[in-house]
Amino acid sequence: MTKQFEHPLPNSEGYFGEYGGSFIPPELQAVMDDINQAYQDIRQDPSFVAELTRLYQHYVGRPSPIFHAQHLSEKYGCDIYLKREDLNHTGAHKINHCLGEVLLAKKMGKTKVIAETGAGQHGVALATAAALLGLECDIHMGEVDIAKEHPNVVRMRILGANVIAATHGRKTLKEAVDSAFEAYLADPHTQLYAIGSVVGPHPFPMMVRDFQSIIGIEAREQFQAMTGQLPDNLVACVGGGSNAMGLFSAFLEDDSVAMHGCEPAGRGLEQVGEHAATLSKGVPGTMHGFHSYMLKDEQGEPQEVYSVASGLDYPSVGPQHAYLKDLGRVKYGVVSDEEAIAAFFELSRLEGIIPAIESAHAVAHAINLAKQGTRGSILINLSGRGDKDIDFVVENYGKQYGIASLL
Ligand SMILES: *Cc1c(COP(=O)(O)O)cnc(C)c1O
């Protein structure tokens, strides 16, 4: 097995300590068991590993570089480095696990991949992988989100995916999940439900982590080659937690490497519905088929969540993060909307790199750590590029940052 598929956790039932597992109806459990078995086979199959490696190199453009951000470093008194996942084909880290999932589906003889999407980022990455590998792709999306995220809807349709509108309830992500789940249950044998982060029932938190762990494997080698050392600190934003697990997984045994995840504090931690800081404000619980920290209301239902970065507003978090938090191996903090937007402009103007607002949270967290006295090197996972966010940012924050309307 290559390093990408060699990790001590989870155990065979999918547990990271007390977190993870699989809490789903019995008929679905049989399907998950099949997926797990197929995954156990292919992760040891040299032809699968070779195919994935070929796609990473020649299609995604891996390895993504590490860049020493000198101006940011000088300003904040730390050596700040960026792992440039924003330079991947499709502009973010999600393509790493979508290719793995679609390849798995193909090896299992499935003809279609299916998923829900909120802002459309997971939908576009999955539609891309499905187009490349010749599988059908159904993306369920709330009607409200379809109107809001028009460019991503157009991308998915150009790529040949079917975008299916969820028209009930609030017509957003939760309804899209219901709709996709119902369609999956109707035929779980010819389709694979491709989960978009290190969440959901076993084996998805493990599988998505393994596919993303290429980030950390590369970063460890690249950083050592550049500096002769390991980084002193790692920083990544945490929505479901896939880009963070991808980076962290290669350094878990290195005691000298401090790890920092950051969640969105949105408009403030004090009010329910104004943030998505699951690890800071949530409690252990079970939802969406797995046990982890979650933000729940009095009835035990998922709380409303919010972040200026739509990729980070999830009311739970990957079970390995819950485990690493309890162990104290990773420190989890929060970054507000305002701090993330300030970092968005700072990285753009100091380094000429426009980050995704999600990734700007990680940049803001690194800046906060430096301001609070952290020294040495900080390696930030720059999970995606900001092209998708520019209109929103200028419309809502342009004036504040000196961009007057040209119209
Ligand atoms: C989706 C997304 C995230 C959040 O997802 P994780 O699973 O927490 O990594 C972060 N950054 C970008 C650019 C994204 O598209």
Short mmCIF file of C-alpha atoms and ligand atoms in Angstrom, two decimals:
data_model
loop_
_atom_site.label_atom_id
_atom_site.label_comp_id
_atom_site.label_asym_id
_atom_site.label_seq_id
_atom_site.Cartn_x
_atom_site.Cartn_y
_atom_site.Cartn_z
CA MET A 1 0.00 0.00 0.00
CA THR A 2 1.14 3.54 -0.63
CA LYS A 3 1.26 6.11 2.17
CA GLN A 4 -1.98 7.63 0.96
CA PHE A 5 -3.91 4.58 2.11
CA GLU A 6 -1.98 3.72 5.28
CA HIS A 7 -3.56 5.18 8.39
CA PRO A 8 -4.05 3.55 11.81
CA LEU A 9 -7.60 4.89 12.30
CA PRO A 10 -10.53 4.34 12.18
CA ASN A 11 -11.08 0.82 13.55
CA SER A 12 -12.94 -1.74 11.44
CA GLU A 13 -16.33 -0.35 12.54
CA GLY A 14 -15.34 3.14 11.48
CA TYR A 15 -14.65 4.59 14.94
CA PHE A 16 -12.14 7.27 15.83
CA GLY A 17 -12.33 6.83 19.61
CA GLU A 18 -16.03 7.23 20.36
CA TYR A 19 -16.77 9.16 17.14
CA GLY A 20 -17.77 8.00 13.68
CA GLY A 21 -19.53 4.65 13.15
CA SER A 22 -22.58 4.11 11.01
CA PHE A 23 -26.15 4.97 12.06
CA ILE A 24 -28.33 4.18 9.08
CA PRO A 25 -31.33 1.94 8.19
CA PRO A 26 -30.46 -1.78 7.78
CA GLU A 27 -31.10 -1.84 4.02
CA LEU A 28 -28.58 0.95 3.57
CA GLN A 29 -26.09 -0.70 5.91
CA ALA A 30 -25.76 -3.59 3.46
CA VAL A 31 -24.92 -1.07 0.73
CA MET A 32 -22.34 0.69 2.93
CA ASP A 33 -20.78 -2.69 3.73
CA ASP A 34 -20.43 -3.32 -0.02
CA ILE A 35 -18.81 0.06 -0.55
CA ASN A 36 -16.45 -0.56 2.35
CA GLN A 37 -15.48 -3.98 1.02
CA ALA A 38 -14.90 -2.60 -2.47
CA TYR A 39 -12.80 0.22 -1.01
CA GLN A 40 -10.70 -2.20 1.08
CA ASP A 41 -9.97 -4.12 -2.13
CA ILE A 42 -9.12 -1.19 -4.38
CA ARG A 43 -6.93 0.69 -1.90
CA GLN A 44 -4.54 -2.28 -2.14
CA ASP A 45 -4.91 -2.65 -5.87
CA PRO A 46 -1.84 -1.25 -7.68
CA SER A 47 -3.86 -0.50 -10.82
CA PHE A 48 -6.32 1.69 -8.89
CA VAL A 49 -3.53 3.54 -7.11
CA ALA A 50 -1.65 4.03 -10.37
CA GLU A 51 -4.76 5.36 -12.12
CA LEU A 52 -5.54 7.82 -9.32
CA THR A 53 -1.91 8.96 -9.22
CA ARG A 54 -1.93 9.51 -12.98
CA LEU A 55 -5.09 11.64 -12.73
CA TYR A 56 -3.67 13.67 -9.84
CA GLN A 57 -0.56 14.47 -11.88
CA HIS A 58 -1.82 14.95 -15.38
CA TYR A 59 -5.41 16.06 -14.83
CA VAL A 60 -5.47 17.92 -11.52
CA GLY A 61 -1.92 19.27 -11.91
CA ARG A 62 -0.46 17.77 -8.74
CA PRO A 63 1.73 18.22 -6.85
CA SER A 64 0.35 21.64 -6.00
CA PRO A 65 3.21 23.98 -5.03
CA ILE A 66 4.06 25.43 -1.65
CA PHE A 67 4.65 29.18 -1.75
CA HIS A 68 6.51 31.26 0.85
CA ALA A 69 4.29 34.33 1.33
CA GLN A 70 7.03 36.86 2.06
CA HIS A 71 5.01 40.04 2.40
CA LEU A 72 2.52 38.43 4.75
CA SER A 73 5.43 36.91 6.69
CA GLU A 74 7.21 40.25 7.08
CA LYS A 75 4.05 41.98 8.18
CA TYR A 76 3.18 39.46 10.90
CA GLY A 77 6.60 38.25 12.03
CA CYS A 78 6.15 34.57 11.15
CA ASP A 79 7.26 32.52 8.18
CA ILE A 80 3.98 31.96 6.39
CA TYR A 81 3.70 29.33 3.64
CA LEU A 82 0.72 28.38 1.47
CA LYS A 83 -0.11 24.92 0.14
CA ARG A 84 -1.69 25.94 -3.16
CA GLU A 85 -4.76 23.70 -3.54
CA ASP A 86 -6.33 26.71 -5.26
CA LEU A 87 -4.18 25.86 -8.30
CA ASN A 88 -5.83 22.45 -8.82
CA HIS A 89 -8.04 21.91 -11.86
CA THR A 90 -11.50 23.22 -10.84
CA GLY A 91 -9.84 25.51 -8.29
CA ALA A 92 -10.05 23.66 -4.98
CA HIS A 93 -9.18 20.50 -3.07
CA LYS A 94 -12.57 18.81 -3.62
CA ILE A 95 -11.45 17.30 -6.95
CA ASN A 96 -9.00 15.08 -4.97
CA HIS A 97 -11.78 13.03 -3.35
CA CYS A 98 -14.30 13.33 -6.19
CA LEU A 99 -11.88 11.54 -8.54
CA GLY A 100 -11.36 8.82 -5.93
CA GLU A 101 -15.09 8.37 -5.36
CA VAL A 102 -15.98 8.26 -9.05
CA LEU A 103 -13.14 5.80 -9.77
CA LEU A 104 -14.45 3.61 -6.94
CA ALA A 105 -17.99 3.79 -8.34
CA LYS A 106 -16.68 2.77 -11.75
CA LYS A 107 -14.71 -0.17 -10.33
CA MET A 108 -17.87 -1.29 -8.53
CA GLY A 109 -19.74 -1.35 -11.83
CA LYS A 110 -22.03 1.55 -10.94
CA THR A 111 -23.27 3.76 -13.74
CA LYS A 112 -24.16 6.90 -11.84
CA VAL A 113 -22.91 9.08 -9.01
CA ILE A 114 -25.34 11.13 -7.01
CA ALA A 115 -24.93 13.92 -4.46
CA GLU A 116 -26.46 17.00 -2.97
CA THR A 117 -24.81 20.37 -3.14
CA GLY A 118 -25.37 23.70 -1.36
CA ALA A 119 -23.32 26.39 -3.05
CA GLY A 120 -22.50 23.98 -5.87
CA GLN A 121 -18.77 23.46 -5.23
CA HIS A 122 -19.09 19.73 -4.51
CA GLY A 123 -21.53 19.41 -7.39
CA VAL A 124 -19.11 20.96 -9.87
CA ALA A 125 -16.16 18.84 -8.70
CA LEU A 126 -18.24 15.66 -8.87
CA ALA A 127 -19.69 16.55 -12.28
CA THR A 128 -16.13 17.13 -13.50
CA ALA A 129 -14.90 13.73 -12.31
CA ALA A 130 -18.02 12.00 -13.69
CA ALA A 131 -17.55 13.66 -17.09
CA LEU A 132 -13.92 12.54 -17.22
CA LEU A 133 -14.61 8.97 -16.18
CA GLY A 134 -17.80 8.51 -18.18
CA LEU A 135 -20.41 8.10 -15.43
CA GLU A 136 -23.80 9.77 -15.20
CA CYS A 137 -24.14 12.39 -12.48
CA ASP A 138 -27.27 13.60 -10.66
CA ILE A 139 -26.84 16.65 -8.45
CA HIS A 140 -29.69 17.57 -6.10
CA MET A 141 -29.91 21.21 -5.18
CA GLY A 142 -32.48 23.39 -3.45
CA GLU A 143 -34.47 25.67 -5.75
CA VAL A 144 -33.36 28.73 -3.78
CA ASP A 145 -29.69 27.72 -4.12
CA ILE A 146 -30.15 27.09 -7.84
CA ALA A 147 -31.21 30.71 -8.28
CA LYS A 148 -28.43 32.00 -5.99
CA GLU A 149 -25.57 29.95 -7.39
CA HIS A 150 -26.34 30.32 -11.05
CA PRO A 151 -22.74 30.06 -12.41
CA ASN A 152 -22.16 26.70 -10.70
CA VAL A 153 -25.50 25.40 -11.99
CA VAL A 154 -24.46 26.37 -15.51
CA ARG A 155 -21.05 24.68 -15.04
CA MET A 156 -22.64 21.43 -13.89
CA ARG A 157 -25.02 21.40 -16.84
CA ILE A 158 -22.25 22.14 -19.33
CA LEU A 159 -20.35 19.21 -17.81
CA GLY A 160 -23.33 16.98 -18.57
CA ALA A 161 -24.73 16.54 -15.05
CA ASN A 162 -28.45 16.55 -14.29
CA VAL A 163 -29.25 19.26 -11.78
CA ILE A 164 -32.39 18.22 -9.90
CA ALA A 165 -34.30 20.89 -8.01
CA ALA A 166 -35.53 20.24 -4.46
CA THR A 167 -38.75 22.19 -4.32
CA HIS A 168 -40.12 21.44 -0.84
CA GLY A 169 -39.64 23.24 2.50
CA ARG A 170 -37.03 26.00 2.57
CA LYS A 171 -35.65 24.74 -0.78
CA THR A 172 -32.01 24.82 0.34
CA LEU A 173 -29.34 22.31 1.42
CA LYS A 174 -31.38 20.27 3.89
CA GLU A 175 -34.10 19.65 1.30
CA ALA A 176 -31.43 18.80 -1.29
CA VAL A 177 -30.08 16.14 1.12
CA ASP A 178 -33.61 14.68 1.55
CA SER A 179 -34.15 14.64 -2.18
CA ALA A 180 -30.79 13.02 -3.01
CA PHE A 181 -31.24 10.47 -0.24
CA GLU A 182 -34.67 9.48 -1.49
CA ALA A 183 -33.38 9.04 -5.04
CA TYR A 184 -30.45 6.99 -3.73
CA LEU A 185 -32.67 4.71 -1.65
CA ALA A 186 -34.82 4.01 -4.71
CA ASP A 187 -31.80 2.42 -6.40
CA PRO A 188 -28.64 2.06 -4.31
CA HIS A 189 -27.20 -0.65 -6.57
CA THR A 190 -26.51 1.19 -9.81
CA GLN A 191 -25.65 4.48 -8.06
CA LEU A 192 -23.00 5.61 -5.60
CA TYR A 193 -23.81 8.45 -3.20
CA ALA A 194 -20.64 10.54 -3.26
CA ILE A 195 -20.31 12.38 0.06
CA GLY A 196 -18.51 15.72 -0.20
CA SER A 197 -16.39 15.78 2.95
CA VAL A 198 -14.99 13.58 5.77
CA VAL A 199 -18.52 13.10 7.15
CA GLY A 200 -21.38 10.59 6.87
CA PRO A 201 -21.43 6.90 7.82
CA HIS A 202 -18.34 4.65 7.68
CA PRO A 203 -16.42 4.25 5.32
CA PHE A 204 -16.80 7.84 4.00
CA PRO A 205 -14.85 9.76 6.69
CA MET A 206 -11.95 7.33 6.18
CA MET A 207 -12.20 7.17 2.41
CA VAL A 208 -12.45 10.92 1.79
CA ARG A 209 -9.58 11.47 4.27
CA ASP A 210 -7.43 8.94 2.43
CA PHE A 211 -8.10 10.60 -0.94
CA GLN A 212 -7.32 14.05 0.50
CA SER A 213 -4.21 12.86 2.37
CA ILE A 214 -2.23 13.44 -0.82
CA ILE A 215 -2.14 17.11 0.31
CA GLY A 216 -0.24 16.32 3.50
CA ILE A 217 2.03 13.71 1.93
CA GLU A 218 3.17 16.21 -0.69
CA ALA A 219 3.38 19.12 1.76
CA ARG A 220 5.61 17.19 4.19
CA GLU A 221 8.13 16.34 1.46
CA GLN A 222 7.98 19.76 -0.19
CA PHE A 223 8.39 21.67 3.06
CA GLN A 224 11.37 19.57 4.10
CA ALA A 225 12.96 20.01 0.69
CA MET A 226 12.45 23.79 0.87
CA THR A 227 13.52 24.44 4.45
CA GLY A 228 15.23 21.31 5.74
CA GLN A 229 12.64 21.11 8.51
CA LEU A 230 9.04 20.32 9.27
CA PRO A 231 6.61 23.23 9.67
CA ASP A 232 6.10 24.42 13.25
CA ASN A 233 2.38 25.02 12.67
CA LEU A 234 -0.33 23.88 10.28
CA VAL A 235 -3.54 25.83 9.72
CA ALA A 236 -6.66 24.81 7.79
CA CYS A 237 -10.32 25.84 7.72
CA VAL A 238 -12.89 23.26 8.84
CA GLY A 239 -16.35 22.90 7.32
CA GLY A 240 -16.88 19.14 7.18
CA GLY A 241 -13.13 18.94 7.58
CA SER A 242 -11.74 17.29 4.43
CA ASN A 243 -9.05 19.77 3.43
CA ALA A 244 -7.87 19.98 7.05
CA MET A 245 -7.71 16.17 7.47
CA GLY A 246 -5.92 15.96 4.13
CA LEU A 247 -3.14 18.21 5.42
CA PHE A 248 -3.05 17.06 9.07
CA SER A 249 -3.02 13.32 8.42
CA ALA A 250 0.63 13.27 7.31
CA PHE A 251 1.86 15.05 10.47
CA LEU A 252 -0.14 13.39 13.27
CA GLU A 253 2.93 11.52 14.57
CA ASP A 254 5.18 14.60 14.48
CA ASP A 255 4.95 16.01 17.99
CA SER A 256 6.86 19.16 17.01
CA VAL A 257 4.13 20.15 14.54
CA ALA A 258 1.27 22.11 16.14
CA MET A 259 -2.04 21.87 14.29
CA HIS A 260 -4.81 24.43 14.16
CA GLY A 261 -8.26 24.07 12.63
CA CYS A 262 -10.57 27.06 12.34
CA GLU A 263 -14.33 27.14 12.11
CA PRO A 264 -16.56 30.02 11.07
CA ALA A 265 -17.77 32.34 13.84
CA GLY A 266 -19.93 34.06 11.22
CA ARG A 267 -21.65 37.11 12.71
CA GLY A 268 -21.00 35.98 16.28
CA LEU A 269 -20.87 32.90 18.49
CA GLU A 270 -23.48 34.13 20.96
CA GLN A 271 -26.51 33.67 18.76
CA VAL A 272 -27.83 30.39 17.38
CA GLY A 273 -28.04 30.52 13.59
CA GLU A 274 -25.29 33.12 13.19
CA HIS A 275 -22.26 30.79 13.10
CA ALA A 276 -21.19 27.22 12.30
CA ALA A 277 -18.59 26.65 15.03
CA THR A 278 -19.43 23.01 15.71
CA LEU A 279 -16.32 22.07 17.70
CA SER A 280 -16.34 25.26 19.79
CA LYS A 281 -20.07 25.48 20.53
CA GLY A 282 -21.48 22.04 19.76
CA VAL A 283 -21.93 18.86 21.80
CA PRO A 284 -21.45 15.18 20.95
CA GLY A 285 -24.44 13.74 19.09
CA THR A 286 -25.56 11.68 16.12
CA MET A 287 -26.83 13.02 12.79
CA HIS A 288 -26.47 12.28 9.06
CA GLY A 289 -25.46 8.70 9.89
CA PHE A 290 -22.46 9.28 12.18
CA HIS A 291 -21.50 10.29 15.72
CA SER A 292 -19.51 13.50 16.23
CA TYR A 293 -19.85 16.98 17.65
CA MET A 294 -22.95 18.74 16.36
CA LEU A 295 -24.93 21.93 16.74
CA LYS A 296 -28.44 20.88 17.76
CA ASP A 297 -31.60 22.57 19.00
CA GLU A 298 -33.75 21.52 21.96
CA GLN A 299 -35.45 18.83 19.89
CA GLY A 300 -32.07 17.37 18.93
CA GLU A 301 -32.49 18.54 15.34
CA PRO A 302 -29.62 20.23 13.49
CA GLN A 303 -29.47 23.97 14.26
CA GLU A 304 -29.59 26.66 11.63
CA VAL A 305 -26.01 27.54 10.74
CA TYR A 306 -24.46 30.44 8.90
CA SER A 307 -21.11 31.60 7.53
CA VAL A 308 -20.13 34.11 4.87
CA ALA A 309 -18.31 31.09 3.36
CA SER A 310 -21.03 28.73 2.18
CA GLY A 311 -18.56 25.81 2.12
CA LEU A 312 -18.14 26.06 5.89
CA ASP A 313 -21.74 26.19 7.11
CA TYR A 314 -22.32 22.62 8.26
CA PRO A 315 -23.89 21.79 11.67
CA SER A 316 -21.59 18.81 12.34
CA VAL A 317 -17.95 17.96 11.61
CA GLY A 318 -15.90 14.96 10.55
CA PRO A 319 -15.53 12.41 13.39
CA GLN A 320 -11.72 12.37 13.25
CA HIS A 321 -11.72 16.08 14.09
CA ALA A 322 -13.95 15.41 17.11
CA TYR A 323 -11.46 12.76 18.20
CA LEU A 324 -8.42 15.00 17.65
CA LYS A 325 -10.09 17.81 19.57
CA ASP A 326 -10.74 15.60 22.61
CA LEU A 327 -7.16 14.29 22.43
CA GLY A 328 -5.87 17.86 22.30
CA ARG A 329 -3.73 16.97 19.25
CA VAL A 330 -5.39 19.70 17.16
CA LYS A 331 -6.50 23.09 18.53
CA TYR A 332 -9.72 24.43 17.05
CA GLY A 333 -10.45 28.14 16.98
CA VAL A 334 -12.86 30.43 15.20
CA VAL A 335 -12.69 33.25 12.66
CA SER A 336 -15.47 35.77 12.06
CA ASP A 337 -16.89 36.89 8.72
CA GLU A 338 -15.16 40.26 9.10
CA GLU A 339 -11.75 38.69 9.82
CA ALA A 340 -12.10 36.34 6.85
CA ILE A 341 -12.99 39.17 4.47
CA ALA A 342 -10.08 41.26 5.75
CA ALA A 343 -7.75 38.30 5.09
CA PHE A 344 -9.33 37.84 1.64
CA PHE A 345 -8.22 41.37 0.70
CA GLU A 346 -4.90 41.14 2.51
CA LEU A 347 -3.78 38.01 0.64
CA SER A 348 -5.03 39.48 -2.63
CA ARG A 349 -3.15 42.73 -2.16
CA LEU A 350 0.05 41.51 -0.48
CA GLU A 351 0.62 38.35 -2.49
CA GLY A 352 -1.54 38.62 -5.60
CA ILE A 353 -3.57 35.54 -4.65
CA ILE A 354 -7.36 35.80 -4.38
CA PRO A 355 -8.44 33.02 -1.99
CA ALA A 356 -11.83 31.35 -1.61
CA ILE A 357 -13.62 32.91 1.37
CA GLU A 358 -13.38 29.47 3.04
CA SER A 359 -9.60 29.50 2.65
CA ALA A 360 -9.46 33.16 3.77
CA HIS A 361 -10.64 31.87 7.16
CA ALA A 362 -7.42 29.85 7.40
CA VAL A 363 -5.33 32.87 6.41
CA ALA A 364 -7.10 34.98 9.05
CA HIS A 365 -6.51 32.29 11.67
CA ALA A 366 -2.78 32.19 10.87
CA ILE A 367 -2.64 36.00 11.17
CA ASN A 368 -4.41 35.80 14.54
CA LEU A 369 -1.96 33.14 15.75
CA ALA A 370 0.98 35.33 14.70
CA LYS A 371 -0.55 38.36 16.45
CA GLN A 372 -1.00 36.27 19.59
CA GLY A 373 2.71 35.45 19.65
CA THR A 374 3.07 32.25 17.65
CA ARG A 375 6.55 32.16 16.10
CA GLY A 376 8.38 30.01 13.57
CA SER A 377 6.73 28.71 10.44
CA ILE A 378 3.04 28.42 9.64
CA LEU A 379 1.87 26.30 6.71
CA ILE A 380 -1.65 27.26 5.61
CA ASN A 381 -3.76 24.98 3.45
CA LEU A 382 -5.09 27.35 0.79
CA SER A 383 -8.03 25.08 -0.05
CA GLY A 384 -9.43 27.01 -3.03
CA ARG A 385 -9.37 30.08 -5.24
CA GLY A 386 -11.71 33.02 -4.88
CA ASP A 387 -13.07 33.53 -8.39
CA LYS A 388 -16.43 32.13 -7.29
CA ASP A 389 -16.64 34.79 -4.56
CA ILE A 390 -15.57 38.02 -6.24
CA ASP A 391 -19.01 39.39 -7.16
CA PHE A 392 -20.39 38.67 -3.71
CA VAL A 393 -17.41 40.26 -1.98
CA VAL A 394 -17.45 43.43 -4.06
CA GLU A 395 -21.21 43.81 -3.70
CA ASN A 396 -21.17 43.39 0.08
CA TYR A 397 -17.74 44.64 1.13
CA GLY A 398 -16.38 46.61 -1.85
CA LYS A 399 -16.98 50.06 -0.39
CA GLN A 400 -15.25 49.13 2.85
CA TYR A 401 -12.15 48.13 0.89
CA GLY A 402 -12.04 51.06 -1.50
CA ILE A 403 -13.76 49.51 -4.50
CA ALA A 404 -16.41 51.97 -5.59
CA SER A 405 -18.93 50.90 -8.16
CA LEU A 406 -17.79 51.55 -11.73
CA LEU A 407 -21.35 51.63 -13.03
C1 LIG B 1 -15.96 22.94 0.40
C2 LIG B 1 -14.81 23.78 0.70
C3 LIG B 1 -14.25 23.85 2.00
C4 LIG B 1 -14.85 23.15 3.18
O1 LIG B 1 -14.86 21.76 3.13
P1 LIG B 1 -13.91 20.85 4.03
O2 LIG B 1 -14.48 19.50 3.86
O3 LIG B 1 -14.00 21.35 5.44
O4 LIG B 1 -12.55 20.99 3.50
C5 LIG B 1 -13.12 24.63 2.19
N1 LIG B 1 -12.56 25.31 1.18
C6 LIG B 1 -13.05 25.28 -0.08
C7 LIG B 1 -12.38 26.08 -1.13
C8 LIG B 1 -14.20 24.52 -0.35
O5 LIG B 1 -14.70 24.51 -1.61
#
